[in-house]
mmCIF file of C-alpha atoms in Angstrom:
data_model
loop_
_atom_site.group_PDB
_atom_site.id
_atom_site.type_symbol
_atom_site.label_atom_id
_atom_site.label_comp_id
_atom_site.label_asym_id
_atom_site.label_seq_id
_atom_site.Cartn_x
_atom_site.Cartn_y
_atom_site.Cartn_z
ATOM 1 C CA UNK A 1 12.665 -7.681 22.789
ATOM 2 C CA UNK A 2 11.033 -9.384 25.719
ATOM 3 C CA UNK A 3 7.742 -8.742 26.693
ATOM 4 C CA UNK A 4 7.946 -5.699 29.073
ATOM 5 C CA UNK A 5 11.159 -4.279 27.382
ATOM 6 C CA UNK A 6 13.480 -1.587 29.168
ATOM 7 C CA UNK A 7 14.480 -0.282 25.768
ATOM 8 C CA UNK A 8 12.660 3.168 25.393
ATOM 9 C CA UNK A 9 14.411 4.616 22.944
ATOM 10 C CA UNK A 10 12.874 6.328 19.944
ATOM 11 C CA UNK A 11 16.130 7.298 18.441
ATOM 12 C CA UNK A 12 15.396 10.951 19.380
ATOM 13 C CA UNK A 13 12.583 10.625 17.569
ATOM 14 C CA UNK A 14 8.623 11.666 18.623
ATOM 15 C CA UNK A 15 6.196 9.435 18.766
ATOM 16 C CA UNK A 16 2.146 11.568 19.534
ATOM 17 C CA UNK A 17 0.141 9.134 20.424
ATOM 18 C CA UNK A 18 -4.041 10.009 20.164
ATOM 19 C CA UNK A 19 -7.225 7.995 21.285
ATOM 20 C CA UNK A 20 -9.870 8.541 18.770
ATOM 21 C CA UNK A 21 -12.927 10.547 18.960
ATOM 22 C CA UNK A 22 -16.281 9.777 20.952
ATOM 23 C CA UNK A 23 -17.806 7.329 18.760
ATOM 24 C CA UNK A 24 -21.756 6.163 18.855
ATOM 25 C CA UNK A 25 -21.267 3.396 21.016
ATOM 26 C CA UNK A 26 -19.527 5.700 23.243
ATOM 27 C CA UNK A 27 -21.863 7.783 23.377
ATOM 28 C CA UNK A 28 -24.549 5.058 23.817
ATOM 29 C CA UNK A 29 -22.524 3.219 26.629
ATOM 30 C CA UNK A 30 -21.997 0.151 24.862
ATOM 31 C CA UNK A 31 -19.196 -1.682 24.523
ATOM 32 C CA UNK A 32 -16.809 -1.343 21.622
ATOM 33 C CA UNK A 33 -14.950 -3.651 20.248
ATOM 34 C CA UNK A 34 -13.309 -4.370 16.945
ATOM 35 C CA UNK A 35 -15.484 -5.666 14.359
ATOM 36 C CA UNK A 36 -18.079 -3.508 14.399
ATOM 37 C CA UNK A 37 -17.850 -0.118 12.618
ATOM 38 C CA UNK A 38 -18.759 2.763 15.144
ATOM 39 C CA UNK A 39 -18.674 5.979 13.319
ATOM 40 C CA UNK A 40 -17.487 9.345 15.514
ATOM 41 C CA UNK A 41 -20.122 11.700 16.683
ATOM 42 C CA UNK A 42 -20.575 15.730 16.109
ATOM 43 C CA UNK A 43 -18.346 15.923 19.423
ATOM 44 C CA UNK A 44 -16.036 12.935 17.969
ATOM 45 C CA UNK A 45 -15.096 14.651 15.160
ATOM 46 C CA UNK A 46 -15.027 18.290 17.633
ATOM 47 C CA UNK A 47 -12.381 16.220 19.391
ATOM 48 C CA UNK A 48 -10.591 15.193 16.673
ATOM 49 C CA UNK A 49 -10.206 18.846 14.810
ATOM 50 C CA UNK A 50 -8.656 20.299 18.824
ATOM 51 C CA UNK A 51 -6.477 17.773 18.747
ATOM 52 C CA UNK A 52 -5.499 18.703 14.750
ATOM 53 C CA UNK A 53 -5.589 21.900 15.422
ATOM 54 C CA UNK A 54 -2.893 21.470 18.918
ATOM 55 C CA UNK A 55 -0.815 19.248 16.928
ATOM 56 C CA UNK A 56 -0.686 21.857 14.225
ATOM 57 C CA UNK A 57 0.907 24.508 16.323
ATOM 58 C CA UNK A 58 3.007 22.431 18.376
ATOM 59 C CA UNK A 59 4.434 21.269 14.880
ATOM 60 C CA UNK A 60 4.967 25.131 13.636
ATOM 61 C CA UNK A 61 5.052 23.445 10.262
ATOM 62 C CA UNK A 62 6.960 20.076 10.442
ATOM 63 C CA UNK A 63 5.064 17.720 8.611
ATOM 64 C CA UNK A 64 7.541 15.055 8.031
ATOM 65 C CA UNK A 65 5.358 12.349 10.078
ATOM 66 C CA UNK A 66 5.221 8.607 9.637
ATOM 67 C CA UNK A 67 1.218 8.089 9.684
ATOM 68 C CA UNK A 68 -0.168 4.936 11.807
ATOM 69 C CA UNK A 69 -2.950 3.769 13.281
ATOM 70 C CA UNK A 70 -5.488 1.032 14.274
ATOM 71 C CA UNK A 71 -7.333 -0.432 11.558
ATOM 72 C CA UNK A 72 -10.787 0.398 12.731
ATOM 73 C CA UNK A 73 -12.971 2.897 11.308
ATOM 74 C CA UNK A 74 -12.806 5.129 13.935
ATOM 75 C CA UNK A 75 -9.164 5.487 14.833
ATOM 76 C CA UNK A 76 -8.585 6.115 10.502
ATOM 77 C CA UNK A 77 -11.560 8.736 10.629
ATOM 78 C CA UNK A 78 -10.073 10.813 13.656
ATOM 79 C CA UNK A 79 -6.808 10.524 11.983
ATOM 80 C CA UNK A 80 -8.095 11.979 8.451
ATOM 81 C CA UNK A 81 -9.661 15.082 10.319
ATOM 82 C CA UNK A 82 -6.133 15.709 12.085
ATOM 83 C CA UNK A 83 -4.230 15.336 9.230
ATOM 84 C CA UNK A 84 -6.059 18.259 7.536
ATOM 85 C CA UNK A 85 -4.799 20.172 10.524
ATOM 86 C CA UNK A 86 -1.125 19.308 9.305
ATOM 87 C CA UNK A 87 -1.590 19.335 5.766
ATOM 88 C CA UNK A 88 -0.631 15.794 5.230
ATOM 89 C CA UNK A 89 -1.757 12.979 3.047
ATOM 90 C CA UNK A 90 -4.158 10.364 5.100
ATOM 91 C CA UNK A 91 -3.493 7.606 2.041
ATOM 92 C CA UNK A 92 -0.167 7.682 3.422
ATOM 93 C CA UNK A 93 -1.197 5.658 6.947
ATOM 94 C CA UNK A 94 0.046 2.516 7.669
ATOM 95 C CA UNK A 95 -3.045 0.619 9.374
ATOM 96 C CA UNK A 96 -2.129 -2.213 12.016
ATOM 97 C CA UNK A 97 -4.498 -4.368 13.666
ATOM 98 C CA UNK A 98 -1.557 -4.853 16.508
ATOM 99 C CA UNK A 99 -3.093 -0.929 17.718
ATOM 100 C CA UNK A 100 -6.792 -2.120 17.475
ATOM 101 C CA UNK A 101 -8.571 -1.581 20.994
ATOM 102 C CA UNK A 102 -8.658 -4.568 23.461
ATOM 103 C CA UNK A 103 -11.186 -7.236 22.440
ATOM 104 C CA UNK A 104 -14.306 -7.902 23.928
ATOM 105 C CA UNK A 105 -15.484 -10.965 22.456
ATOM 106 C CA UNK A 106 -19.130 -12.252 22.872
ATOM 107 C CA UNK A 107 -19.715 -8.819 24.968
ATOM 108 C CA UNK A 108 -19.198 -6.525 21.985
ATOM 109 C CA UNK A 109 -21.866 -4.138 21.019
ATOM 110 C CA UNK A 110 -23.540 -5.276 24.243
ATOM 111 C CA UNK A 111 -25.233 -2.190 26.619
ATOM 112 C CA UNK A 112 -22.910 -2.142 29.860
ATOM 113 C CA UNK A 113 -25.924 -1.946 31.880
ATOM 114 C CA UNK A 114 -27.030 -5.338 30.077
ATOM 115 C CA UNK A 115 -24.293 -7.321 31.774
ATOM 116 C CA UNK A 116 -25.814 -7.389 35.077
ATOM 117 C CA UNK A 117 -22.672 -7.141 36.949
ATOM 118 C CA UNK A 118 -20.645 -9.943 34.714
ATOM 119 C CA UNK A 119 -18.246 -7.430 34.248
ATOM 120 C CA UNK A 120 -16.132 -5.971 37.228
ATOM 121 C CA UNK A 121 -14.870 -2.848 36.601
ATOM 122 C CA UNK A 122 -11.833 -0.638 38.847
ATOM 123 C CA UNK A 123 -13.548 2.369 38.297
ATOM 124 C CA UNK A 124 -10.750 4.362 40.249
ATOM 125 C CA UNK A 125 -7.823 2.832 37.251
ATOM 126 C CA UNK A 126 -10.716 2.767 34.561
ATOM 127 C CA UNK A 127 -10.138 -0.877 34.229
ATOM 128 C CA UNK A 128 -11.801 -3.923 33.072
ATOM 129 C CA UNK A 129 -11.058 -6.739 35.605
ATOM 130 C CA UNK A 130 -13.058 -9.552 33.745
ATOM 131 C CA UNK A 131 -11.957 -10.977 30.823
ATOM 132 C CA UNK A 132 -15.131 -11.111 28.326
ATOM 133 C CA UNK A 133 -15.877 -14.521 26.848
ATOM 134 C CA UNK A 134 -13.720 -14.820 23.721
ATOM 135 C CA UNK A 135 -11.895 -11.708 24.217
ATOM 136 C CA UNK A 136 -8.370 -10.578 25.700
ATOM 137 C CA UNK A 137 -6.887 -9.884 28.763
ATOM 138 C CA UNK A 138 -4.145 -6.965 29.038
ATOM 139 C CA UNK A 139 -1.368 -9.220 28.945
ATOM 140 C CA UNK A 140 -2.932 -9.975 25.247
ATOM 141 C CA UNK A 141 -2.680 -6.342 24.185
ATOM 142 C CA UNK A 142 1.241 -6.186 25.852
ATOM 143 C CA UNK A 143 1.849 -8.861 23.588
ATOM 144 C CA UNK A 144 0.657 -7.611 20.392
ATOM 145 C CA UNK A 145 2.307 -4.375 21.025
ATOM 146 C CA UNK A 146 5.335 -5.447 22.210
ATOM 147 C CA UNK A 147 5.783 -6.827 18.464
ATOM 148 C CA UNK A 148 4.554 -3.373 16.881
ATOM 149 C CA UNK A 149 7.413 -1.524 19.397
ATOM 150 C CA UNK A 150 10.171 -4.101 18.030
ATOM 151 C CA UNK A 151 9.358 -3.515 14.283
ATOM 152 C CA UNK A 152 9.837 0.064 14.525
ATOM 153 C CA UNK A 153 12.938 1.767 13.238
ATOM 154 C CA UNK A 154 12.164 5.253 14.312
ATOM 155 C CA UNK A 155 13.514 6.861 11.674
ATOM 156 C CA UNK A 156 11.519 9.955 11.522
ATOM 157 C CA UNK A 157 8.237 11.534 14.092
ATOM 158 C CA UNK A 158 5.466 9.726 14.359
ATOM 159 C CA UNK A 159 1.537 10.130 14.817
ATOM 160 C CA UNK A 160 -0.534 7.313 16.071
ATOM 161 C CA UNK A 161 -4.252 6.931 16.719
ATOM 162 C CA UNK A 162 -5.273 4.094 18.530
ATOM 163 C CA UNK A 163 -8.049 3.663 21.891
ATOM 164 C CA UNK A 164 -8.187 4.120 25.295
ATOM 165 C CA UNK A 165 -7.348 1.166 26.972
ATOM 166 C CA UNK A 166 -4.757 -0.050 24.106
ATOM 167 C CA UNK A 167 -3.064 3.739 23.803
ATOM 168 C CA UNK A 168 -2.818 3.623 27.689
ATOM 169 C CA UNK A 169 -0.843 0.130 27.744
ATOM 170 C CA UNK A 170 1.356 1.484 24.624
ATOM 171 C CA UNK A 171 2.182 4.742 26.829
ATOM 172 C CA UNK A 172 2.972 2.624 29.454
ATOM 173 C CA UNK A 173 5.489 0.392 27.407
ATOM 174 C CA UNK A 174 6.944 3.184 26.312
ATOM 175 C CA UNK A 175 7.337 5.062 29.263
ATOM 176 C CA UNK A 176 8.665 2.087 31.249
ATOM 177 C CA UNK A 177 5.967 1.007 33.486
ATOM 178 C CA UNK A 178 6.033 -1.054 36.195
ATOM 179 C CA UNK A 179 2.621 -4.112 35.855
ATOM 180 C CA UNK A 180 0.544 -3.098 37.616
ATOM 181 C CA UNK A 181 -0.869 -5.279 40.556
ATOM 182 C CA UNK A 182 -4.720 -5.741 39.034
ATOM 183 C CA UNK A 183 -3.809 -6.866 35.020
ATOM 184 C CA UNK A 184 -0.166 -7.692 35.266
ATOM 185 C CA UNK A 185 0.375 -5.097 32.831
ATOM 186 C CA UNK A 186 1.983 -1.908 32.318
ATOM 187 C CA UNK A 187 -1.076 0.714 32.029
ATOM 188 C CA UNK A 188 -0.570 4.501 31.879
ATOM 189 C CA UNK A 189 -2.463 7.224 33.462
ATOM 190 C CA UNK A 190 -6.149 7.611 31.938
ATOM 191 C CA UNK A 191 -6.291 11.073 29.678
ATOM 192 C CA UNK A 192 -10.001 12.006 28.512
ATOM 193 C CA UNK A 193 -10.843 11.967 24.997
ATOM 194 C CA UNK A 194 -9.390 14.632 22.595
ATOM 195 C CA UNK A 195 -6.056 14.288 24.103
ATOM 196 C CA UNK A 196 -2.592 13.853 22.244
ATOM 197 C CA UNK A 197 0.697 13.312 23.830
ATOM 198 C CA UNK A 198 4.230 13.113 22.695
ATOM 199 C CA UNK A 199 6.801 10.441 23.531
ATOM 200 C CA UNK A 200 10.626 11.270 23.063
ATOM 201 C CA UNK A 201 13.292 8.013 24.384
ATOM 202 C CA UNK A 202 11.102 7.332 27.399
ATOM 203 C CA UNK A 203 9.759 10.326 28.636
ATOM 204 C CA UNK A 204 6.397 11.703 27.820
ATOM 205 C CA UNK A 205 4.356 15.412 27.621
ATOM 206 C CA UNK A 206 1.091 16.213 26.977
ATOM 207 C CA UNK A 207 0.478 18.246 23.759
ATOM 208 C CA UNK A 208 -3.568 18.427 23.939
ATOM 209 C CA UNK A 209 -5.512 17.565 26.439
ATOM 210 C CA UNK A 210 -8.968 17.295 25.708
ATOM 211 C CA UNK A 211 -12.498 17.702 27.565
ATOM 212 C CA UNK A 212 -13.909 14.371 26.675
ATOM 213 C CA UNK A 213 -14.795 11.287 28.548
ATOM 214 C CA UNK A 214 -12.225 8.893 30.317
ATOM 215 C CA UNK A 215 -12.601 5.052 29.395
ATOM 216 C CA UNK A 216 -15.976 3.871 29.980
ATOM 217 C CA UNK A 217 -14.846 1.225 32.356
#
């Protein structure tokens, strides 16, 4: 598989895709990374039970999901409160660091309105346009996710919590894409907090969508 692939084909198969819950650096407007753990708020974990709760009806009682998500504390606690929702086992998730959000280096944990402008942000896309010091670039997280895409045999549904920017780069891979001009990158549209969507062989639909906060870029 190359690295922006044309093959979008789940085998029939869904793939809902989630962002985790409003965390406390979130909510504190500092910048998350990976490393550190950054626990969901009250309205994190609100987030997380509308999207259990949508996924739950949309499901009518399937619950033959593969479970996967980002490694991070945060993606695995939004996906525990879900999976009460549809009665399924959260042991059984399959955590990947390929699905973590997209590293910011040196600048992680640091107060956005402590970078004095270091950090250029399209706030129209909800993108970061500088690369922090020791961190990635979108054409990192295309890479690392083109090699989850490739490993996957799609042999039953899927649900996957990952983050914002990282969950908006795997919609766009899946979805087919074109880069776009800014980060050379497939990127999806932006969907606030608490919302889920499904992906079936290319084409995607919104199951949830929530009332949270966009990316804070």
């Amino acid at each position: 598989m190359n690295s922006l692939s044309s093959d979008l084909s789940t085998r029939g198969k869904r793939l809902f895709i989630a962002r985790h819950g409003e965390t406390i650096f979130n909510l504190a407007g500092r910048i998350q990374g990976n490393d550190a753990h950054t626990p969901l708020t009250q309205r994190g974990f609100a987030q997380a039970d509308e999207m259990g709760r949508a996924l739950a009806r949309y499901l009518d009682g399937f619950s033959g999901l593969d479970l996967v998500a980002s490694d991070t504390g945060r993606a695995l606690q939004t996906l525990s409160v879900v999976c009460e929702h549809i009665e399924m086992d959260w042991h059984q998730v399959t955590p990947d660091p390929r699905l973590r959000e997209i590293d910011m280096g040196e600048w992680e944990g640091v107060y956005y309105s402590d970078l004095n402008g270091q950090l250029q942000i399209d706030h129209d896309q909800g993108l970061f346009l500088t690369q922090a010091p020791g961190g990635e670039n979108y054409r990192d997280i295309v890479s690392r996710l083109t090699t989850w895409i490739a490993d996957q045999s799609f042999e039953q549904d899927m649900l996957l919590v990952s983050h914002g920017m990282t969950s908006r780069v795997l919609r766009g891979l899946l979805t087919g894409q074109p880069p776009l001009a800014l980060i050379n990158a497939p990127m999806a549209n932006s969907l606030p907090q608490g919302s889920m969507v499904q992906i079936v062989d290319g084409v995607e639909t919104i199951v949830h969508l929530g009332a949270g906060e966009g990316e804070k870029a």
